[in-house]
């Protein structure tokens, strides 16, 4: 009984670790308004959504040299890679007065 309980606890812990997705997402922006997101990597496939510059776009993976798989508003689709641009990283936060005093400034 004791081994069964320990096995169950171990399986639950492994399940929770596998369910946690700790991979950071890469933020993107579209270059212009009305960029089409396709169901598959090809312009002959159905358009899922039209993306505006204000939409939050996350890169899932680069499919090939022309296409990227992206996630927009919890929907997956394909966008031509030339229509995407990477966001600039945010600058680090300014130090507060107490941190500057600790550094001896």
Protein backbone atom coordinates (compact mmCIF):
# COMPACT_ATOMS: atom_id res chain seq x y z
CA UNK A 1 0.00 0.00 0.00
CA UNK A 2 2.85 2.32 0.87
CA UNK A 3 4.57 1.70 -2.47
CA UNK A 4 1.33 2.29 -4.34
CA UNK A 5 0.83 5.64 -2.60
CA UNK A 6 4.43 6.73 -3.28
CA UNK A 7 4.11 5.70 -6.93
CA UNK A 8 0.91 7.71 -7.28
CA UNK A 9 2.55 10.80 -5.74
CA UNK A 10 5.57 10.43 -8.03
CA UNK A 11 3.36 10.11 -11.12
CA UNK A 12 1.40 13.21 -10.10
CA UNK A 13 4.60 15.22 -9.65
CA UNK A 14 5.89 14.16 -13.04
CA UNK A 15 2.54 15.06 -14.60
CA UNK A 16 2.62 18.55 -13.09
CA UNK A 17 6.19 19.08 -14.26
CA UNK A 18 5.35 18.03 -17.79
CA UNK A 19 2.23 20.22 -17.87
CA UNK A 20 4.17 23.32 -16.87
CA UNK A 21 5.30 25.08 -20.03
CA UNK A 22 8.20 27.27 -18.96
CA UNK A 23 9.40 28.16 -22.43
CA UNK A 24 9.42 31.91 -22.97
CA UNK A 25 7.52 33.23 -25.94
CA UNK A 26 9.04 35.55 -28.50
CA UNK A 27 7.01 38.68 -29.09
CA UNK A 28 6.55 39.87 -32.65
CA UNK A 29 4.83 42.67 -34.45
CA UNK A 30 3.40 42.77 -37.95
CA UNK A 31 4.93 45.29 -40.33
CA UNK A 32 1.64 46.66 -41.66
CA UNK A 33 -2.11 46.55 -41.11
CA UNK A 34 -4.29 43.76 -42.48
CA UNK A 35 -1.72 40.95 -42.56
CA UNK A 36 -3.46 37.67 -43.31
CA UNK A 37 -2.95 34.60 -41.11
CA UNK A 38 -3.46 31.38 -43.07
CA UNK A 39 -4.56 27.93 -41.95
CA UNK A 40 -1.53 26.29 -43.59
CA UNK A 41 1.72 27.55 -45.05
CA UNK A 42 0.41 28.67 -48.42
CA UNK A 43 -1.63 31.53 -49.82
CA UNK A 44 -4.14 29.16 -51.42
CA UNK A 45 -5.38 27.97 -48.00
CA UNK A 46 -8.21 29.64 -46.04
CA UNK A 47 -7.51 32.86 -44.15
CA UNK A 48 -8.08 32.38 -40.42
CA UNK A 49 -7.70 35.95 -39.27
CA UNK A 50 -6.53 39.37 -40.40
CA UNK A 51 -3.88 40.74 -38.03
CA UNK A 52 -3.59 44.42 -37.11
CA UNK A 53 -0.47 46.11 -35.76
CA UNK A 54 -2.05 46.29 -32.30
CA UNK A 55 -2.59 42.51 -31.99
CA UNK A 56 -0.31 40.46 -29.76
CA UNK A 57 1.65 38.04 -31.94
CA UNK A 58 3.79 35.22 -30.50
CA UNK A 59 6.25 33.18 -32.55
CA UNK A 60 5.75 29.45 -32.17
CA UNK A 61 8.43 28.43 -34.67
CA UNK A 62 9.89 29.35 -38.01
CA UNK A 63 8.36 26.91 -40.48
CA UNK A 64 10.79 27.53 -43.37
CA UNK A 65 12.46 30.53 -45.04
CA UNK A 66 9.11 32.00 -46.12
CA UNK A 67 6.63 31.07 -43.35
CA UNK A 68 6.36 31.29 -39.56
CA UNK A 69 3.88 29.56 -37.30
CA UNK A 70 2.42 32.16 -34.93
CA UNK A 71 -0.22 32.47 -32.22
CA UNK A 72 -2.57 35.46 -32.29
CA UNK A 73 -5.38 35.78 -29.73
CA UNK A 74 -5.03 32.08 -28.80
CA UNK A 75 -5.34 30.98 -32.46
CA UNK A 76 -2.55 29.24 -34.36
CA UNK A 77 -1.80 29.97 -37.99
CA UNK A 78 0.86 30.74 -40.57
CA UNK A 79 2.10 34.18 -41.59
CA UNK A 80 4.68 35.07 -44.24
CA UNK A 81 7.95 35.63 -42.37
CA UNK A 82 8.60 38.84 -44.32
CA UNK A 83 5.49 40.42 -42.73
CA UNK A 84 6.86 39.98 -39.19
CA UNK A 85 9.39 41.96 -37.19
CA UNK A 86 10.86 41.23 -33.77
CA UNK A 87 10.09 43.55 -30.87
CA UNK A 88 12.97 45.45 -29.34
CA UNK A 89 13.88 44.23 -25.85
CA UNK A 90 12.69 46.45 -23.03
CA UNK A 91 15.37 48.52 -21.30
CA UNK A 92 16.23 47.49 -17.73
CA UNK A 93 14.46 49.30 -14.94
CA UNK A 94 16.20 52.32 -13.41
CA UNK A 95 17.80 51.80 -10.02
CA UNK A 96 16.05 53.25 -7.04
CA UNK A 97 17.78 55.48 -4.52
CA UNK A 98 18.27 52.67 -2.01
CA UNK A 99 19.98 50.44 -4.56
CA UNK A 100 22.26 53.27 -5.64
CA UNK A 101 23.19 53.91 -1.99
CA UNK A 102 24.17 50.26 -1.54
CA UNK A 103 26.48 50.41 -4.52
CA UNK A 104 28.35 53.32 -2.97
CA UNK A 105 27.22 56.03 -5.36
